Coordinates of C-alpha atoms in Angstrom, one line a residue:
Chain X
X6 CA 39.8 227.9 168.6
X7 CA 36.1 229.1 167.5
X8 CA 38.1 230.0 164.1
X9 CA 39.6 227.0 163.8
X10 CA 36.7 225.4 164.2
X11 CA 34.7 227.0 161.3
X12 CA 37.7 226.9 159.4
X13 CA 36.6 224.6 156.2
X14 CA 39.9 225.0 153.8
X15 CA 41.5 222.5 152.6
X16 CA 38.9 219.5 153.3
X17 CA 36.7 216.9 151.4
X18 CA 33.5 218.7 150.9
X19 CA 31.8 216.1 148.8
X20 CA 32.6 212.8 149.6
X21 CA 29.7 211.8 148.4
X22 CA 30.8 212.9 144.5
X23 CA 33.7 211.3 145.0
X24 CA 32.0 208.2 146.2
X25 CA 29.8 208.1 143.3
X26 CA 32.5 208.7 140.5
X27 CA 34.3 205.7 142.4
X28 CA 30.7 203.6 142.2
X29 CA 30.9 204.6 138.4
X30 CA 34.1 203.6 137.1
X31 CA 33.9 200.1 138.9
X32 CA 30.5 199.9 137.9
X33 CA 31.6 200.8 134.0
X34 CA 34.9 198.6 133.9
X35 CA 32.8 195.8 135.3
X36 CA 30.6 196.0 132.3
X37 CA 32.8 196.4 129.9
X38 CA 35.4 193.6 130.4
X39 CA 32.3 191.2 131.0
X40 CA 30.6 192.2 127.4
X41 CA 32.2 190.1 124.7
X42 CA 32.8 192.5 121.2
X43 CA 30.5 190.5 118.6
X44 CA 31.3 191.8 115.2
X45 CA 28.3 191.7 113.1
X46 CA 29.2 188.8 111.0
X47 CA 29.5 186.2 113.8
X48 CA 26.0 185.2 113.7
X49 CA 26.1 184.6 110.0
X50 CA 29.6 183.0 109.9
X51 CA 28.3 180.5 112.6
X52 CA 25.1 179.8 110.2
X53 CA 27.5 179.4 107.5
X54 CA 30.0 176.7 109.5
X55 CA 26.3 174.6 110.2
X56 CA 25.4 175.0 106.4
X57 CA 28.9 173.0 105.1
X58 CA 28.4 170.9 107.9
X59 CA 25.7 169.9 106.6
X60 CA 27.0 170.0 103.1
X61 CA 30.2 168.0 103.6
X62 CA 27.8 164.9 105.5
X63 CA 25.8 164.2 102.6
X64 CA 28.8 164.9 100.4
X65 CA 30.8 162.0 102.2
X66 CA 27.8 159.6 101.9
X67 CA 27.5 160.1 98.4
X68 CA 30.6 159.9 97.3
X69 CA 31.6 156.6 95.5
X70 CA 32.9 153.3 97.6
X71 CA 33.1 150.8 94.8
X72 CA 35.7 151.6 91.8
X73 CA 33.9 152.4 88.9
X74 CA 30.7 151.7 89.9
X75 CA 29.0 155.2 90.3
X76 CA 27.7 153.3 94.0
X77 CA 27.4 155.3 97.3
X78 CA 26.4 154.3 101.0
X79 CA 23.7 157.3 100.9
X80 CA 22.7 155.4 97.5
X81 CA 22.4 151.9 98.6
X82 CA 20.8 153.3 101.9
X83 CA 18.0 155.7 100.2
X84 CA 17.2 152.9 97.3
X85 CA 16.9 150.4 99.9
X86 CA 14.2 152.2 102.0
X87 CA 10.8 150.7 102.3
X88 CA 8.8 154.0 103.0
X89 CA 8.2 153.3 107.1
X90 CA 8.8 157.1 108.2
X91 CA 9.7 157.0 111.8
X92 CA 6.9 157.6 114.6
X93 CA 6.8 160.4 117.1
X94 CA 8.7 158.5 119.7
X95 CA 11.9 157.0 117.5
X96 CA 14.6 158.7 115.6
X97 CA 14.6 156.2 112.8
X98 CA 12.3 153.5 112.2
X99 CA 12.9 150.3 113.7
X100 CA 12.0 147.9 110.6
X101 CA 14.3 150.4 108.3
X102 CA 18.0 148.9 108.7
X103 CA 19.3 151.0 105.8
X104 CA 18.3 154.2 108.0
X105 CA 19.6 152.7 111.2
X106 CA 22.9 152.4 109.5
X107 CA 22.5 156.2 107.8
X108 CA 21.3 157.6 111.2
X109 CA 24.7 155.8 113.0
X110 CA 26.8 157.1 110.3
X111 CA 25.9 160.3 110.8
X112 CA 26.0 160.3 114.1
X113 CA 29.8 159.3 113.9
X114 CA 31.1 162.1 112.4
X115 CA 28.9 165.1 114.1
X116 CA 29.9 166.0 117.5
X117 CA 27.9 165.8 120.6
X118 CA 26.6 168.9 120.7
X119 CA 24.3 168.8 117.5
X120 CA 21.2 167.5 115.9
X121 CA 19.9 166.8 113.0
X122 CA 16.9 165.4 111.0
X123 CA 17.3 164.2 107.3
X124 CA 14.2 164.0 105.0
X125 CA 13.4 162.6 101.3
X126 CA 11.3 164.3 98.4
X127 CA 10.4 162.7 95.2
X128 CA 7.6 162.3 93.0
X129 CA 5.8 159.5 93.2
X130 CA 4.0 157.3 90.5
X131 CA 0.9 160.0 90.1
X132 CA 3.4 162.7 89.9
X133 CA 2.3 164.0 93.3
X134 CA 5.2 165.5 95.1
X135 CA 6.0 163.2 98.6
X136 CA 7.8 164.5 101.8
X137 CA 8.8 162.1 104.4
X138 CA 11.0 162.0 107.4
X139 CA 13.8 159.3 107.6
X140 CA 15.7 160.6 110.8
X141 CA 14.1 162.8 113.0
X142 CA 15.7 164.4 116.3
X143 CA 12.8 167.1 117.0
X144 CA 11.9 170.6 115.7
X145 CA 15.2 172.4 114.1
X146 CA 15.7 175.6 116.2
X147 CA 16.1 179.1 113.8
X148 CA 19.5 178.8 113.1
X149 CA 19.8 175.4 111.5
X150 CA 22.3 174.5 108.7
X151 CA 20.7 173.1 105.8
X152 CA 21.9 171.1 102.1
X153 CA 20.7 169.2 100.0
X154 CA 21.7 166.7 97.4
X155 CA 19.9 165.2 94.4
X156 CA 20.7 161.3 94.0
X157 CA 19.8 158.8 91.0
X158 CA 18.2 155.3 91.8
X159 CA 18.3 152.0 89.6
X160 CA 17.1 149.0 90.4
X161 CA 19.9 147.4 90.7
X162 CA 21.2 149.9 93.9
X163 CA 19.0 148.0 95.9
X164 CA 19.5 144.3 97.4
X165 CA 16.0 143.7 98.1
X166 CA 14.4 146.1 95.2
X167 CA 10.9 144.0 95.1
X168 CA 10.5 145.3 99.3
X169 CA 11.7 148.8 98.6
X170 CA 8.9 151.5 98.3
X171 CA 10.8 152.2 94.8
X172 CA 9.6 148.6 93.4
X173 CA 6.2 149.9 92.1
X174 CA 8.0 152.9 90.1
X175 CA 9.5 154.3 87.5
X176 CA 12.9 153.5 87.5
X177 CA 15.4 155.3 87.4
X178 CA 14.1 157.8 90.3
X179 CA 15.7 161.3 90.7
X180 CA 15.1 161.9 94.9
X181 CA 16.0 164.3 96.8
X182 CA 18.0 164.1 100.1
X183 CA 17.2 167.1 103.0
X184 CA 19.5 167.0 106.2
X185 CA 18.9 169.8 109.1
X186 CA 21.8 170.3 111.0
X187 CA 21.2 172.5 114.3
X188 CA 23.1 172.7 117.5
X189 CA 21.5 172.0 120.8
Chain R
X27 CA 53.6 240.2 160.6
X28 CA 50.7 238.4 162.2
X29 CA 51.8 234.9 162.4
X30 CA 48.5 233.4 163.1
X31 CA 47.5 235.3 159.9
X32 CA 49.8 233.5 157.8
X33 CA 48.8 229.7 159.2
X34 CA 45.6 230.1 159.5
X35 CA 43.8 232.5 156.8
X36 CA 46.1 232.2 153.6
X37 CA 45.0 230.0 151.2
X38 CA 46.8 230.8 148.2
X39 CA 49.2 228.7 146.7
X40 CA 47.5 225.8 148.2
X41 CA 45.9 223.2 145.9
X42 CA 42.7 222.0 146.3
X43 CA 42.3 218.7 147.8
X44 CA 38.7 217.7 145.7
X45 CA 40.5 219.0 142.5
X46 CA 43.0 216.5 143.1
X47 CA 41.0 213.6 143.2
X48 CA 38.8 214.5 140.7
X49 CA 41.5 214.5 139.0
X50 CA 43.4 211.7 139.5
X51 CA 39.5 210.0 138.9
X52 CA 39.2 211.7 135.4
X53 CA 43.1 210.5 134.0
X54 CA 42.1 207.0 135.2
X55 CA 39.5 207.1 133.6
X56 CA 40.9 208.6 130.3
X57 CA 43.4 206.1 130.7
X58 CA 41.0 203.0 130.5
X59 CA 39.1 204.6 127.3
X60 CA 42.2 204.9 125.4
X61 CA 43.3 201.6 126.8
X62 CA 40.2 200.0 125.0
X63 CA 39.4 202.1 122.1
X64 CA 41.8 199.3 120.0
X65 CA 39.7 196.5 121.2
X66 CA 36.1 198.7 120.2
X67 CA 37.4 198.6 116.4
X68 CA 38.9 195.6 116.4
X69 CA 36.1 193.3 114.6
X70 CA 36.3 196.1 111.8
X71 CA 40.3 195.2 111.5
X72 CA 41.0 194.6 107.8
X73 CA 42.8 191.2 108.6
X74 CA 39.6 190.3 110.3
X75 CA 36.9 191.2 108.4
X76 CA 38.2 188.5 105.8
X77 CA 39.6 186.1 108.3
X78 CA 36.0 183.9 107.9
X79 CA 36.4 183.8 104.0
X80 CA 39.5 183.3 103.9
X81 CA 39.6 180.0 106.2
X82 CA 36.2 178.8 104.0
X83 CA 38.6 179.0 100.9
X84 CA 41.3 177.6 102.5
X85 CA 39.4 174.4 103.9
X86 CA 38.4 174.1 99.9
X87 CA 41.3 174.1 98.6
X88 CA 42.3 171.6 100.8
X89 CA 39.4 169.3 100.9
X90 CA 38.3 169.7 97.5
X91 CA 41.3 170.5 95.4
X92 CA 43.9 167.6 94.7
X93 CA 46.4 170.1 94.4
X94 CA 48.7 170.9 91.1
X95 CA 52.7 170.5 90.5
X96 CA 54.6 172.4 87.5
X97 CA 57.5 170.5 86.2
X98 CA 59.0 173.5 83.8
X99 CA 61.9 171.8 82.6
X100 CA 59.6 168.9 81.3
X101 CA 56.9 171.1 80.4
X102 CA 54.2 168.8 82.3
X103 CA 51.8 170.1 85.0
X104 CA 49.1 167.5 87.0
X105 CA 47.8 167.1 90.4
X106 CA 49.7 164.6 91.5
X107 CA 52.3 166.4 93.7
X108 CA 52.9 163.8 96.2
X109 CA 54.3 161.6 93.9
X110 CA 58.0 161.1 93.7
X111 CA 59.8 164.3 93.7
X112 CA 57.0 166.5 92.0
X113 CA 56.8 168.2 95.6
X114 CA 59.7 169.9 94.6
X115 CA 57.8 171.5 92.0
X116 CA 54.0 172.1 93.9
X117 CA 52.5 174.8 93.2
X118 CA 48.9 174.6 95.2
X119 CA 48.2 172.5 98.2
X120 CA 45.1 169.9 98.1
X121 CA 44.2 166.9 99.5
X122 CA 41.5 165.9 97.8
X123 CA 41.9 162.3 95.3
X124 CA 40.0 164.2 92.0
X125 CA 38.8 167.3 91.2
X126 CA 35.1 165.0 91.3
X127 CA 35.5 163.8 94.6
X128 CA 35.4 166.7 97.5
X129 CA 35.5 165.4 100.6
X130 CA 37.6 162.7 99.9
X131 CA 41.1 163.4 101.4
X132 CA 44.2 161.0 99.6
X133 CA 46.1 159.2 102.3
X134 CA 49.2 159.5 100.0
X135 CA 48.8 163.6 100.1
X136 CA 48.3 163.5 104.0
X137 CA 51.3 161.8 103.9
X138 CA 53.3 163.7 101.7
X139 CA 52.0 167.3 103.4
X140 CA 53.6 166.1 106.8
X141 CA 57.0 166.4 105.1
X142 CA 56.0 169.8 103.3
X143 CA 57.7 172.7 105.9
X144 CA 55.1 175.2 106.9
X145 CA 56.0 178.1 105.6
X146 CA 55.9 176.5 102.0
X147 CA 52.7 174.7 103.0
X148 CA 51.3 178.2 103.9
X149 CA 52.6 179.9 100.2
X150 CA 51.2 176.7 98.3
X151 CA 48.2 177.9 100.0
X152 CA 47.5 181.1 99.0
X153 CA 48.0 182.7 102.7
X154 CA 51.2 184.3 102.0
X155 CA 49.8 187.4 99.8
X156 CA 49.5 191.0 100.5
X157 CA 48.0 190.3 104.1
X158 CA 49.8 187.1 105.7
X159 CA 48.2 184.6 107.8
X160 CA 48.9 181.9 109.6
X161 CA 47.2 178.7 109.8
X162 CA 46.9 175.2 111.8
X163 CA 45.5 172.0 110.7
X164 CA 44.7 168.5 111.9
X165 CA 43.2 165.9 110.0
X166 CA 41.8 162.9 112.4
X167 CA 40.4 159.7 111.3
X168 CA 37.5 158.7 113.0
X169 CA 38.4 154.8 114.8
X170 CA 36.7 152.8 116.2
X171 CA 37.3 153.3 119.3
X172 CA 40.2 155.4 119.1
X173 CA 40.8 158.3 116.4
X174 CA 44.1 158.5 115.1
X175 CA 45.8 162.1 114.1
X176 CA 47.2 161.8 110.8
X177 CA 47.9 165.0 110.1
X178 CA 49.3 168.0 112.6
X179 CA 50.2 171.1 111.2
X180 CA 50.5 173.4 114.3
X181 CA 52.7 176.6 114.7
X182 CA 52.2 178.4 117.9
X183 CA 49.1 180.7 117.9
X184 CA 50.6 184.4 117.9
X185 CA 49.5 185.3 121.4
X186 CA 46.2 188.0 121.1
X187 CA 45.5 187.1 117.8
X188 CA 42.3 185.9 116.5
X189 CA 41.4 182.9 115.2
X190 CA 38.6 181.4 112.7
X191 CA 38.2 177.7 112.5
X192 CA 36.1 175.7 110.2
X193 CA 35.7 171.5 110.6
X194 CA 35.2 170.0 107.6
X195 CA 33.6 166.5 107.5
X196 CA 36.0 164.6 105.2
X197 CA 36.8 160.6 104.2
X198 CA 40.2 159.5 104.2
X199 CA 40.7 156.7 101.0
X200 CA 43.8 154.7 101.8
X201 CA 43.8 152.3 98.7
X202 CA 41.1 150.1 97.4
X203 CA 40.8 146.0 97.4
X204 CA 38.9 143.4 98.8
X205 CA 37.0 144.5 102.1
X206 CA 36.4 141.5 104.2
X207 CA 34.3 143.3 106.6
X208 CA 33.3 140.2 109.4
X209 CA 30.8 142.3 111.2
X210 CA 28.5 144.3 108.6
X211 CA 28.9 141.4 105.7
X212 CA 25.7 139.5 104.3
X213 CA 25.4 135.9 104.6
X214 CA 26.7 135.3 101.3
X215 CA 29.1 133.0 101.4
X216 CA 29.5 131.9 97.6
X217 CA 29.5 135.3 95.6
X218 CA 30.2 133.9 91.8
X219 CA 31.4 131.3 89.8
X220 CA 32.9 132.8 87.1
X221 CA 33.9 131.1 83.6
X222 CA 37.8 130.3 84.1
X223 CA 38.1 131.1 80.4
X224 CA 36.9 134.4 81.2
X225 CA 39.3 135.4 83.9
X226 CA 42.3 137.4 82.6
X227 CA 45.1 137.5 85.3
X228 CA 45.5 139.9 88.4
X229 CA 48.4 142.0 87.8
X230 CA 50.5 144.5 90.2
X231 CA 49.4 144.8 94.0
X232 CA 45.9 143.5 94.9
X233 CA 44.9 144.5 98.6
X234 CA 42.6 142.6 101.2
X235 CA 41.2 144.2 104.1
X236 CA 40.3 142.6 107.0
X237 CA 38.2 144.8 109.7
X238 CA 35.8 144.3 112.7
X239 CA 36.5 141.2 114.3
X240 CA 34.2 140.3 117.0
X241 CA 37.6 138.6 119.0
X242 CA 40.9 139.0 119.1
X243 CA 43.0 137.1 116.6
X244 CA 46.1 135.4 115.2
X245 CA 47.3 135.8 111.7
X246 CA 47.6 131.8 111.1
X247 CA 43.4 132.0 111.7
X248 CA 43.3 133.8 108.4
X249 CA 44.0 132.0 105.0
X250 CA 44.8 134.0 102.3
X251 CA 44.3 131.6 98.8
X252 CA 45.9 132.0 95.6
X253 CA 44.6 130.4 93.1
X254 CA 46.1 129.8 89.3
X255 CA 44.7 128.6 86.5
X256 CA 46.2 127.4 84.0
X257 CA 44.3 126.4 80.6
X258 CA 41.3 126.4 82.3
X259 CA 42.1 124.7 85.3
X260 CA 42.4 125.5 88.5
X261 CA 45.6 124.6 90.9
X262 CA 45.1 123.9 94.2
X263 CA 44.5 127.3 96.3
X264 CA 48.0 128.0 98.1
X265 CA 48.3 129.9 101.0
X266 CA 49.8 133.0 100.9
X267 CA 52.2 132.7 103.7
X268 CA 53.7 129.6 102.3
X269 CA 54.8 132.4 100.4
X270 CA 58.5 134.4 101.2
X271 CA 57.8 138.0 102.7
X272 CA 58.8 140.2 99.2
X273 CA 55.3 138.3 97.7
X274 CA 53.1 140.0 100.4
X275 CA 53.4 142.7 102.9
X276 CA 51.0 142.8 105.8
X277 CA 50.0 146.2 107.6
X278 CA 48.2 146.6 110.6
X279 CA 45.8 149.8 110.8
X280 CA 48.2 151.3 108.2
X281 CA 51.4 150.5 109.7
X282 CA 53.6 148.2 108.2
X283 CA 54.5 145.1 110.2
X284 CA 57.3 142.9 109.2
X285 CA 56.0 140.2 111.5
X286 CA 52.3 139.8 112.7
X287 CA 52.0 136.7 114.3
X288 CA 54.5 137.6 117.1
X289 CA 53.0 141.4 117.7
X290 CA 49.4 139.8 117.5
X291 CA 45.9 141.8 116.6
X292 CA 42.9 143.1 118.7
X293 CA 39.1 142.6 117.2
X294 CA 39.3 146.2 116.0
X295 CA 42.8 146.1 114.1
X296 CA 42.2 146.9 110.6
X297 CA 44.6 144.7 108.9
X298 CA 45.6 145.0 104.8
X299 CA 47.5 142.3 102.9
X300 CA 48.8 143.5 99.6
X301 CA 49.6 140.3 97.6
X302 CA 52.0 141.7 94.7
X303 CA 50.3 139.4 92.3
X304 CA 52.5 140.5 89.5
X305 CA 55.9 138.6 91.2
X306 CA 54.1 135.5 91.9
X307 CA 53.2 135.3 88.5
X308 CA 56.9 136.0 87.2
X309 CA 57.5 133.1 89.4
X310 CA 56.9 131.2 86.4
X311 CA 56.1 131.4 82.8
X312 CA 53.2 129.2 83.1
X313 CA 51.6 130.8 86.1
X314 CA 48.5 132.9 85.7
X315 CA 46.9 134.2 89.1
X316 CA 43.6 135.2 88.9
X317 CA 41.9 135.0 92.0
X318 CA 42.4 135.4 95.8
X319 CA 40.3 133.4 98.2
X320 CA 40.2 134.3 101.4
X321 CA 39.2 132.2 104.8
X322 CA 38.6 133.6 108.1
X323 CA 37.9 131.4 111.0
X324 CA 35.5 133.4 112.3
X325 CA 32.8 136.0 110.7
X326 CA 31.0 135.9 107.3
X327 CA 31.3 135.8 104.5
X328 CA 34.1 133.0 104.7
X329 CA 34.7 132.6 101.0
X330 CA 35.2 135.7 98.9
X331 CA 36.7 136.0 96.1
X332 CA 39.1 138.6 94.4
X333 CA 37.9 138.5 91.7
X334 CA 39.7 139.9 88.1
X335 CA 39.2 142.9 86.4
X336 CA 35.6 143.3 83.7
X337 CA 34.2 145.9 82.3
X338 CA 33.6 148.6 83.9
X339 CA 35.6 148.2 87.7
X340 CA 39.0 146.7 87.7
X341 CA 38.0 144.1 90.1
X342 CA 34.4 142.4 89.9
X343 CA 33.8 141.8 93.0
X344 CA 30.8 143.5 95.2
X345 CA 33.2 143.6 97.7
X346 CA 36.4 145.3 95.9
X347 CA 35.3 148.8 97.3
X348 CA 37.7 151.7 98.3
X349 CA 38.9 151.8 101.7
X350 CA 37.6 155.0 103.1
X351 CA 37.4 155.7 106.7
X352 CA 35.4 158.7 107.9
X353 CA 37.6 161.7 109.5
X354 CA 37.5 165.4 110.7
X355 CA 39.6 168.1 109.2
X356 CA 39.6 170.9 111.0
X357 CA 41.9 173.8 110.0
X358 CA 42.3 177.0 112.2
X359 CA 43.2 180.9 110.7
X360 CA 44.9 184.1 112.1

């Protein structure tokens, strides 16, 4: 009996080893099924997607709506414009109807999910080069899609030319059109 | 022999019981590495370090490419592929109108890709080269309030396989013609007088929108005018539905309806009447259309006129526009 007793053959010495090996293969499966493989392009490709995004919005407002008459919404909107940039509280001016109606087109054909501010550059009468804000949603984040598209004004784009911030110009007016496009 | 011996003290040709499960430990594990090790270099995959690319150039041809038909026996090649049997003869896919406008998807070419089959679809495309993909696409227009699929090319997705997708922010132009638009339209209610001398007659179809009601409505609230002049004076306008049904055709948010009063229109119905202004003016020698009125009981303007074509727009009218509606195409690659 005393031999059998000190007899160790054939046992589990190190249940703790085996323990831990356990520990680590649950412990590494876990980590790798929950990591998603990012290939190193994703980051730019989503970049990309916000950048036509962007592209194909002011492409659709700038494309022509009456036959023959080289006319666009983003046209009649921008050359209708009286300069009120909107204040720190709105998203569009409330005495600017022509960026009302930009701001709800816009916001038709983005999804949900995503913001966006749009902004004008031109050079004034005393060639001084003007920025202003015509929608604003709040500070892009890094990662914001962004076009731009150059756009023509005549006088006779606007419907009420004498109260647009264009009536004390040169005419015609080469501006240019910023939208930010960044997901929230 | 000592049988105790034997039982107790020989441990040979036993195997070890911690071997065994370290073992069996180690070939699991082995077996999960080399279960994964696809999945590791899978981003690098040939077919997918091109899928982005090739789902960018994709959504461009289709969005801003009108596409291109070869007739060889004629010797005459043009973009017009959807017209009349020239599909036979397609060789690339697009849906854009012109090669000027991207963006701006033709309803005709939505149309004539639902009858294309997918695997030519996908050749016209330029998927079908040395590396194969397959591809999905849906082109909705943006309604108000409900969107309406008009295009739905959709194989099942090969199950495992990756997929790219790209939206593309597109209009749809279904036609052009008068837009009587009741809600957005300025208080204008007479837009021109024009010289009758000056008005040459409106010939083939001539389309009138009517859109954004603020109630529901009946067709007999609208009046559709003809007017004819004849030297220099005007007839009285006529209403077009005095009219027999091959003189006009009435659709209701591009569906054609043989008779609207008795299926009846919501505020938001989007409702075209094509007046074919060319057989009311074979009608009779005499007879010289040139200008649609058009009456709405409710909403302004209430008077606009069709006006003929001018210089530079075949209709000079502020209102003849293009009917484009806003819409999403979104196309998906694996």
């Amino acid at each position: 009996l005393k031999k059998l007793a000190d007899d160790n053959l054939g046992q589990v010495f190190t249940i703790e080893g085996v323990v831990a090996a356990l520990i680590l293969v649950v412990a590494l499966s876990y980590i790798i099924s929950s990591i998603t493989l990012v290939s190193p392009q994703t980051e730019k490709s989503t970049l990309t997607k916000l950048n036509i995004k962007a592209q194909d919005i002011l492409n659709v407002f700038s494309s022509e709506d009456i036959p023959g008459k080289h006319t666009s919404n983003l046209k009649r909107w921008v050359s209708n414009w009286g300069g009120t940039e909107p204040s720190v509280s709105q998203i569009t001016s409330p005495s600017e109807p022509s960026m009302i109606a930009l701001n709800d087109s816009i916001s038709k054909v983005l999804l949900k999910n995503m913001a966006y501010n749009v902004y004008i550059y031109y050079y004034d009468s005393t060639t001084t080069q003007v920025s202003k804000t015509l929608i604003y949603n709040g500070e892009p984040s890094d990662n914001a899609g962004i076009a731009t598209k150059l756009i023509v004004l005549n006088k006779n784009d606007s419907v009420n030319y004498t109260d647009s911030i264009w009536a004390d110009m040169d005419m015609p007016k080469t501006v240019e059109i910023k939208i930010v496009v960044w997901p929230i | 022999v000592d049988m105790n011996k034997v039982r107790s003290d020989c441990d040979q040709g036993n195997l070890n019981f911690d071997f065994l499960v370290g073992l069996t430990i180690f070939i699991l594990a082995f077996a999960f590495v080399i279960n994964s090790i696809p999945g590791i270099f899978m981003p690098y995959a040939s077919n997918l370090v091109d899928l982005g690319s090739v789902t960018y150039r994709t959504s461009c041809i289709l969005a801003e490419d009108p596409g291109w038909y070869n007739n060889t026996q004629i010797k005459f090649s043009y973009s017009d592929w959807e017209a009349g049997n020239n599909v036979e003869k397609i060789t690339r896919v697009g849906l854009a109108v012109d090669k000027k406008s991207p963006n701006v998807l033709s309803a005709e070419k939505i149309k004539a890709m639902k009858k294309l089959p997918y695997e030519k679809s996908r050749d016209k495309l330029g998927l079908n080269g040395s590396l194969v993909y397959d591809y999905s696409l849906t082109v909705t227009k943006l309604g108000n309030p409900n969107n309406v699929e008009l295009l739905h090319v959709r194989p099942d997705i090969t199950n495992g396989a990756n997929v790219d997708s790209l939206e593309r922010v597109v209009l749809i132009r279904e036609g052009e013609g008068l837009v009587m638009d009741c809600k957005g339209a300025p208080a204008d209610n007479d837009l021109q007088i024009n010289n009758a001398s000056n008005m040459p007659r409106l010939e083939g179809n001539a389309t009138v929108r009517l859109m954004n009601r603020v109630t529901d409505w009946a067709w007999f609230q609208n009046r559709i005018y003809v007017t004819y002049w004849i030297n220099n004076f005007s007839t009285m306008p006529i209403d077009i539905k005095t009219y027999p049904q091959e003189y006009f055709s009435i659709y209701k948010n591009g569906e054609y309806v043989s008779d609207l009063n008795s299926e009846g229109c919501k505020s938001n119905d989007v409702i075209d009447i094509v007046v074919n202004c060319s057989a009311i003016n074979e009608l009779s020698p005499a007879r010289n259309l040139t200008r649609i009125n058009v009456f709405a009981m409710e909403g302004i303007p209430q008077n606009i006129k069709y006006e003929p074509p001018q210089k530079y727009s075949p209709f000079e009218s502020i209102y003849f526009e293009y009917f484009n509606t806003p819409g999403i195409m979104r196309l998906e690659v694996w």
